[in-house]
Amino acid sequence: MERTLNIGVLISGSGSNLQSIMDACAAGKIKARVACVISNKADAFGLERARKAGIPALHLDHRAYSGRESYDEALVATLREFEVELVALAGFMRIITPVLLEAFPMAVMNIHPALLPAFPGLHAQRQALDYGAKVAGCTVHFVDPGTDTGPIILQAAVPVLPSDTEQTLSARIQKEEHRLYPEAIRLFTEGLLEVSGRVVSVGA
Ligand code: GRF
């Protein structure tokens, strides 16, 4: 029988990327299952999406912890409880610390709505518009201690149109996000990602 990889997804909001990952697992496109979903926000819609899919959905309130490290210790303990092997950040609005990264070496991924290294941090789509970029996109990367600086796994580009608002550009990028994140997880699950320094080679 083929091994099924356990993914833990961390969210803070809508969870549309979480949905795309759950759907890809359910459709058998990736040999993985979402073992648990954790949100730092109680009202994150993604928690409802998880519950609807019968997946354990937990609220871990960061305000109940004295600092980032102790919060991350609680995250690690919960992820271990569900035997998570890959952590997928999907709109998780928290800075994570080495406590989480060292518990899951080269096994924490993030999706960012820009073509990194351009426009890291918050409001990436707004940044691209304000800068006058003609091409925007999204990036799936392994997480390192910096903000959106880890080794790049996959990227997808979309045009920026003269009529774009932050909303229309975000929607165009999100369409690509929902394809890209499950694909990056598939590559990870099948052992096709090799990391050398900050370069990720994708096997056939
Ligand atoms: C996405 O735009 C993602 O790139 C960014 O946060 C947003 C999360 O959206 N990191 P959703 O909660 O998955 O709908």
PDB file of N, CA and C in Angstrom, residues 96-160:
ATOM      1  N   ILE A  96       6.701  32.997  12.213  1.00  0.00           N
ATOM      2  CA  ILE A  96       7.047  31.775  12.943  1.00  0.00           C
ATOM      3  C   ILE A  96       8.521  31.804  13.335  1.00  0.00           C
ATOM      4  N   THR A  97       8.867  30.996  14.328  1.00  0.00           N
ATOM      5  CA  THR A  97      10.216  31.046  14.900  1.00  0.00           C
ATOM      6  C   THR A  97      10.968  29.745  14.591  1.00  0.00           C
ATOM      7  N   PRO A  98      12.270  29.737  14.884  1.00  0.00           N
ATOM      8  CA  PRO A  98      13.043  28.498  14.706  1.00  0.00           C
ATOM      9  C   PRO A  98      12.467  27.312  15.488  1.00  0.00           C
ATOM     10  N   VAL A  99      11.672  27.567  16.510  1.00  0.00           N
ATOM     11  CA  VAL A  99      11.080  26.452  17.277  1.00  0.00           C
ATOM     12  C   VAL A  99      10.273  25.548  16.331  1.00  0.00           C
ATOM     13  N   LEU A 100       9.502  26.143  15.463  1.00  0.00           N
ATOM     14  CA  LEU A 100       8.703  25.364  14.505  1.00  0.00           C
ATOM     15  C   LEU A 100       9.590  24.837  13.375  1.00  0.00           C
ATOM     16  N   LEU A 101      10.485  25.700  12.893  1.00  0.00           N
ATOM     17  CA  LEU A 101      11.313  25.306  11.745  1.00  0.00           C
ATOM     18  C   LEU A 101      12.245  24.145  12.101  1.00  0.00           C
ATOM     19  N   GLU A 102      12.786  24.153  13.325  1.00  0.00           N
ATOM     20  CA  GLU A 102      13.712  23.082  13.712  1.00  0.00           C
ATOM     21  C   GLU A 102      12.973  21.773  13.985  1.00  0.00           C
ATOM     22  N   ALA A 103      11.708  21.874  14.316  1.00  0.00           N
ATOM     23  CA  ALA A 103      10.902  20.658  14.535  1.00  0.00           C
ATOM     24  C   ALA A 103      10.530  19.996  13.201  1.00  0.00           C
ATOM     25  N   PHE A 104      10.477  20.799  12.136  1.00  0.00           N
ATOM     26  CA  PHE A 104      10.101  20.277  10.816  1.00  0.00           C
ATOM     27  C   PHE A 104      11.106  20.772   9.766  1.00  0.00           C
ATOM     28  N   PRO A 105      12.353  20.255   9.817  1.00  0.00           N
ATOM     29  CA  PRO A 105      13.375  20.799   8.918  1.00  0.00           C
ATOM     30  C   PRO A 105      13.022  20.581   7.448  1.00  0.00           C
ATOM     31  N   MET A 106      13.102  21.640   6.658  1.00  0.00           N
ATOM     32  CA  MET A 106      12.742  21.625   5.224  1.00  0.00           C
ATOM     33  C   MET A 106      11.386  20.954   4.997  1.00  0.00           C
ATOM     34  N   ALA A 107      10.495  21.169   5.912  1.00  0.00           N
ATOM     35  CA  ALA A 107       9.166  20.586   5.774  1.00  0.00           C
ATOM     36  C   ALA A 107       8.095  21.581   6.228  1.00  0.00           C
ATOM     37  N   VAL A 108       8.423  22.880   6.071  1.00  0.00           N
ATOM     38  CA  VAL A 108       7.423  23.929   6.284  1.00  0.00           C
ATOM     39  C   VAL A 108       7.364  24.740   4.989  1.00  0.00           C
ATOM     40  N   MET A 109       6.175  24.780   4.383  1.00  0.00           N
ATOM     41  CA  MET A 109       5.990  25.525   3.131  1.00  0.00           C
ATOM     42  C   MET A 109       5.078  26.712   3.356  1.00  0.00           C
ATOM     43  N   ASN A 110       5.204  27.696   2.442  1.00  0.00           N
ATOM     44  CA  ASN A 110       4.310  28.858   2.492  1.00  0.00           C
ATOM     45  C   ASN A 110       3.939  29.240   1.070  1.00  0.00           C
ATOM     46  N   ILE A 111       2.804  29.898   0.917  1.00  0.00           N
ATOM     47  CA  ILE A 111       2.463  30.491  -0.375  1.00  0.00           C
ATOM     48  C   ILE A 111       2.365  31.993  -0.199  1.00  0.00           C
ATOM     49  N   HIS A 112       2.995  32.713  -1.153  1.00  0.00           N
ATOM     50  CA  HIS A 112       3.023  34.171  -1.072  1.00  0.00           C
ATOM     51  C   HIS A 112       2.501  34.741  -2.393  1.00  0.00           C
ATOM     52  N   PRO A 113       1.633  35.761  -2.333  1.00  0.00           N
ATOM     53  CA  PRO A 113       1.017  36.266  -3.557  1.00  0.00           C
ATOM     54  C   PRO A 113       1.863  37.283  -4.319  1.00  0.00           C
ATOM     55  N   ALA A 114       3.104  36.918  -4.601  1.00  0.00           N
ATOM     56  CA  ALA A 114       3.999  37.761  -5.408  1.00  0.00           C
ATOM     57  C   ALA A 114       5.089  36.872  -5.980  1.00  0.00           C
ATOM     58  N   LEU A 115       5.781  37.401  -6.978  1.00  0.00           N
ATOM     59  CA  LEU A 115       6.921  36.687  -7.547  1.00  0.00           C
ATOM     60  C   LEU A 115       8.151  37.064  -6.724  1.00  0.00           C
ATOM     61  N   LEU A 116       8.391  36.314  -5.662  1.00  0.00           N
ATOM     62  CA  LEU A 116       9.544  36.608  -4.791  1.00  0.00           C
ATOM     63  C   LEU A 116      10.846  36.526  -5.597  1.00  0.00           C
ATOM     64  N   PRO A 117      11.859  37.309  -5.295  1.00  0.00           N
ATOM     65  CA  PRO A 117      11.980  38.138  -4.102  1.00  0.00           C
ATOM     66  C   PRO A 117      11.304  39.513  -4.210  1.00  0.00           C
ATOM     67  N   ALA A 118      10.518  39.757  -5.254  1.00  0.00           N
ATOM     68  CA  ALA A 118       9.796  41.026  -5.290  1.00  0.00           C
ATOM     69  C   ALA A 118       8.630  40.993  -4.306  1.00  0.00           C
ATOM     70  N   PHE A 119       8.390  42.073  -3.657  1.00  0.00           N
ATOM     71  CA  PHE A 119       7.204  42.312  -2.842  1.00  0.00           C
ATOM     72  C   PHE A 119       6.948  41.283  -1.730  1.00  0.00           C
ATOM     73  N   PRO A 120       7.914  41.086  -0.835  1.00  0.00           N
ATOM     74  CA  PRO A 120       7.654  40.253   0.343  1.00  0.00           C
ATOM     75  C   PRO A 120       6.754  41.004   1.333  1.00  0.00           C
ATOM     76  N   GLY A 121       6.324  40.309   2.347  1.00  0.00           N
ATOM     77  CA  GLY A 121       5.561  40.965   3.421  1.00  0.00           C
ATOM     78  C   GLY A 121       4.092  41.149   3.075  1.00  0.00           C
ATOM     79  N   LEU A 122       3.482  42.067   3.800  1.00  0.00           N
ATOM     80  CA  LEU A 122       2.026  42.258   3.688  1.00  0.00           C
ATOM     81  C   LEU A 122       1.641  42.989   2.407  1.00  0.00           C
ATOM     82  N   HIS A 123       0.378  42.788   1.986  1.00  0.00           N
ATOM     83  CA  HIS A 123      -0.214  43.510   0.850  1.00  0.00           C
ATOM     84  C   HIS A 123       0.652  43.447  -0.411  1.00  0.00           C
ATOM     85  N   ALA A 124       1.074  42.254  -0.748  1.00  0.00           N
ATOM     86  CA  ALA A 124       1.988  42.077  -1.887  1.00  0.00           C
ATOM     87  C   ALA A 124       1.333  42.526  -3.196  1.00  0.00           C
ATOM     88  N   GLN A 125       0.048  42.262  -3.346  1.00  0.00           N
ATOM     89  CA  GLN A 125      -0.627  42.646  -4.600  1.00  0.00           C
ATOM     90  C   GLN A 125      -0.688  44.174  -4.716  1.00  0.00           C
ATOM     91  N   ARG A 126      -0.990  44.833  -3.593  1.00  0.00           N
ATOM     92  CA  ARG A 126      -1.011  46.300  -3.549  1.00  0.00           C
ATOM     93  C   ARG A 126       0.374  46.859  -3.890  1.00  0.00           C
ATOM     94  N   GLN A 127       1.404  46.222  -3.319  1.00  0.00           N
ATOM     95  CA  GLN A 127       2.789  46.649  -3.591  1.00  0.00           C
ATOM     96  C   GLN A 127       3.084  46.572  -5.089  1.00  0.00           C
ATOM     97  N   ALA A 128       2.664  45.473  -5.730  1.00  0.00           N
ATOM     98  CA  ALA A 128       2.938  45.280  -7.165  1.00  0.00           C
ATOM     99  C   ALA A 128       2.239  46.357  -7.988  1.00  0.00           C
ATOM    100  N   LEU A 129       0.981  46.654  -7.625  1.00  0.00           N
ATOM    101  CA  LEU A 129       0.241  47.698  -8.343  1.00  0.00           C
ATOM    102  C   LEU A 129       0.899  49.061  -8.156  1.00  0.00           C
ATOM    103  N   ASP A 130       1.227  49.388  -6.923  1.00  0.00           N
ATOM    104  CA  ASP A 130       1.819  50.700  -6.626  1.00  0.00           C
ATOM    105  C   ASP A 130       3.170  50.879  -7.309  1.00  0.00           C
ATOM    106  N   TYR A 131       3.871  49.753  -7.476  1.00  0.00           N
ATOM    107  CA  TYR A 131       5.208  49.821  -8.081  1.00  0.00           C
ATOM    108  C   TYR A 131       5.112  49.973  -9.597  1.00  0.00           C
ATOM    109  N   GLY A 132       3.938  49.611 -10.130  1.00  0.00           N
ATOM    110  CA  GLY A 132       3.775  49.663 -11.583  1.00  0.00           C
ATOM    111  C   GLY A 132       4.266  48.402 -12.287  1.00  0.00           C
ATOM    112  N   ALA A 133       4.337  47.296 -11.556  1.00  0.00           N
ATOM    113  CA  ALA A 133       4.780  46.039 -12.172  1.00  0.00           C
ATOM    114  C   ALA A 133       3.798  45.622 -13.265  1.00  0.00           C
ATOM    115  N   LYS A 134       4.305  45.028 -14.315  1.00  0.00           N
ATOM    116  CA  LYS A 134       3.450  44.575 -15.419  1.00  0.00           C
ATOM    117  C   LYS A 134       3.144  43.089 -15.332  1.00  0.00           C
ATOM    118  N   VAL A 135       3.915  42.400 -14.483  1.00  0.00           N
ATOM    119  CA  VAL A 135       3.694  40.967 -14.249  1.00  0.00           C
ATOM    120  C   VAL A 135       3.667  40.759 -12.736  1.00  0.00           C
ATOM    121  N   ALA A 136       2.714  39.967 -12.280  1.00  0.00           N
ATOM    122  CA  ALA A 136       2.647  39.614 -10.855  1.00  0.00           C
ATOM    123  C   ALA A 136       2.530  38.093 -10.780  1.00  0.00           C
ATOM    124  N   GLY A 137       2.219  37.567  -9.599  1.00  0.00           N
ATOM    125  CA  GLY A 137       2.106  36.111  -9.524  1.00  0.00           C
ATOM    126  C   GLY A 137       2.167  35.610  -8.104  1.00  0.00           C
ATOM    127  N   CYS A 138       2.539  34.333  -7.972  1.00  0.00           N
ATOM    128  CA  CYS A 138       2.630  33.740  -6.639  1.00  0.00           C
ATOM    129  C   CYS A 138       3.816  32.789  -6.570  1.00  0.00           C
ATOM    130  N   THR A 139       4.216  32.526  -5.339  1.00  0.00           N
ATOM    131  CA  THR A 139       5.404  31.711  -5.072  1.00  0.00           C
ATOM    132  C   THR A 139       5.097  30.730  -3.948  1.00  0.00           C
ATOM    133  N   VAL A 140       5.435  29.453  -4.163  1.00  0.00           N
ATOM    134  CA  VAL A 140       5.440  28.502  -3.048  1.00  0.00           C
ATOM    135  C   VAL A 140       6.906  28.286  -2.690  1.00  0.00           C
ATOM    136  N   HIS A 141       7.204  28.425  -1.401  1.00  0.00           N
ATOM    137  CA  HIS A 141       8.603  28.304  -0.978  1.00  0.00           C
ATOM    138  C   HIS A 141       8.699  27.584   0.360  1.00  0.00           C
ATOM    139  N   PHE A 142       9.867  26.986   0.595  1.00  0.00           N
ATOM    140  CA  PHE A 142      10.142  26.474   1.924  1.00  0.00           C
ATOM    141  C   PHE A 142      10.358  27.677   2.835  1.00  0.00           C
ATOM    142  N   VAL A 143       9.990  27.526   4.077  1.00  0.00           N
ATOM    143  CA  VAL A 143      10.098  28.642   5.015  1.00  0.00           C
ATOM    144  C   VAL A 143      11.455  28.574   5.717  1.00  0.00           C
ATOM    145  N   ASP A 144      12.114  29.728   5.784  1.00  0.00           N
ATOM    146  CA  ASP A 144      13.329  29.864   6.593  1.00  0.00           C
ATOM    147  C   ASP A 144      13.059  30.970   7.615  1.00  0.00           C
ATOM    148  N   PRO A 145      14.044  31.321   8.446  1.00  0.00           N
ATOM    149  CA  PRO A 145      13.727  32.290   9.512  1.00  0.00           C
ATOM    150  C   PRO A 145      13.361  33.697   9.022  1.00  0.00           C
ATOM    151  N   GLY A 146      13.611  34.023   7.760  1.00  0.00           N
ATOM    152  CA  GLY A 146      13.274  35.360   7.257  1.00  0.00           C
ATOM    153  C   GLY A 146      11.815  35.469   6.847  1.00  0.00           C
ATOM    154  N   THR A 147      11.432  36.664   6.416  1.00  0.00           N
ATOM    155  CA  THR A 147      10.061  36.867   5.944  1.00  0.00           C
ATOM    156  C   THR A 147      10.010  36.668   4.431  1.00  0.00           C
ATOM    157  N   ASP A 148       9.408  35.566   3.999  1.00  0.00           N
ATOM    158  CA  ASP A 148       9.246  35.247   2.574  1.00  0.00           C
ATOM    159  C   ASP A 148      10.580  35.131   1.849  1.00  0.00           C
ATOM    160  N   THR A 149      11.590  34.592   2.537  1.00  0.00           N
ATOM    161  CA  THR A 149      12.941  34.523   1.950  1.00  0.00           C
ATOM    162  C   THR A 149      13.404  33.100   1.654  1.00  0.00           C
ATOM    163  N   GLY A 150      12.624  32.096   1.972  1.00  0.00           N
ATOM    164  CA  GLY A 150      13.096  30.708   1.868  1.00  0.00           C
ATOM    165  C   GLY A 150      13.209  30.215   0.432  1.00  0.00           C
ATOM    166  N   PRO A 151      13.859  29.042   0.248  1.00  0.00           N
ATOM    167  CA  PRO A 151      14.072  28.485  -1.090  1.00  0.00           C
ATOM    168  C   PRO A 151      12.760  28.319  -1.883  1.00  0.00           C
ATOM    169  N   ILE A 152      12.808  28.819  -3.115  1.00  0.00           N
ATOM    170  CA  ILE A 152      11.608  28.837  -3.967  1.00  0.00           C
ATOM    171  C   ILE A 152      11.360  27.466  -4.595  1.00  0.00           C
ATOM    172  N   ILE A 153      10.135  26.980  -4.461  1.00  0.00           N
ATOM    173  CA  ILE A 153       9.770  25.665  -5.032  1.00  0.00           C
ATOM    174  C   ILE A 153       9.122  25.849  -6.404  1.00  0.00           C
ATOM    175  N   LEU A 154       8.047  26.629  -6.464  1.00  0.00           N
ATOM    176  CA  LEU A 154       7.333  26.865  -7.729  1.00  0.00           C
ATOM    177  C   LEU A 154       6.853  28.311  -7.769  1.00  0.00           C
ATOM    178  N   GLN A 155       6.751  28.834  -8.980  1.00  0.00           N
ATOM    179  CA  GLN A 155       6.174  30.172  -9.168  1.00  0.00           C
ATOM    180  C   GLN A 155       5.241  30.154 -10.364  1.00  0.00           C
ATOM    181  N   ALA A 156       4.272  31.050 -10.354  1.00  0.00           N
ATOM    182  CA  ALA A 156       3.392  31.227 -11.513  1.00  0.00           C
ATOM    183  C   ALA A 156       3.173  32.720 -11.705  1.00  0.00           C
ATOM    184  N   ALA A 157       3.179  33.134 -12.962  1.00  0.00           N
ATOM    185  CA  ALA A 157       3.040  34.558 -13.284  1.00  0.00           C
ATOM    186  C   ALA A 157       1.658  34.844 -13.873  1.00  0.00           C
ATOM    187  N   VAL A 158       1.182  36.037 -13.616  1.00  0.00           N
ATOM    188  CA  VAL A 158      -0.060  36.516 -14.259  1.00  0.00           C
ATOM    189  C   VAL A 158       0.195  37.959 -14.718  1.00  0.00           C
ATOM    190  N   PRO A 159      -0.513  38.418 -15.741  1.00  0.00           N
ATOM    191  CA  PRO A 159      -0.333  39.803 -16.165  1.00  0.00           C
ATOM    192  C   PRO A 159      -0.999  40.766 -15.187  1.00  0.00           C
ATOM    193  N   VAL A 160      -0.449  41.965 -15.096  1.00  0.00           N
ATOM    194  CA  VAL A 160      -1.133  43.061 -14.395  1.00  0.00           C
ATOM    195  C   VAL A 160      -1.790  43.909 -15.475  1.00  0.00           C
TER     196      VAL A 160
END
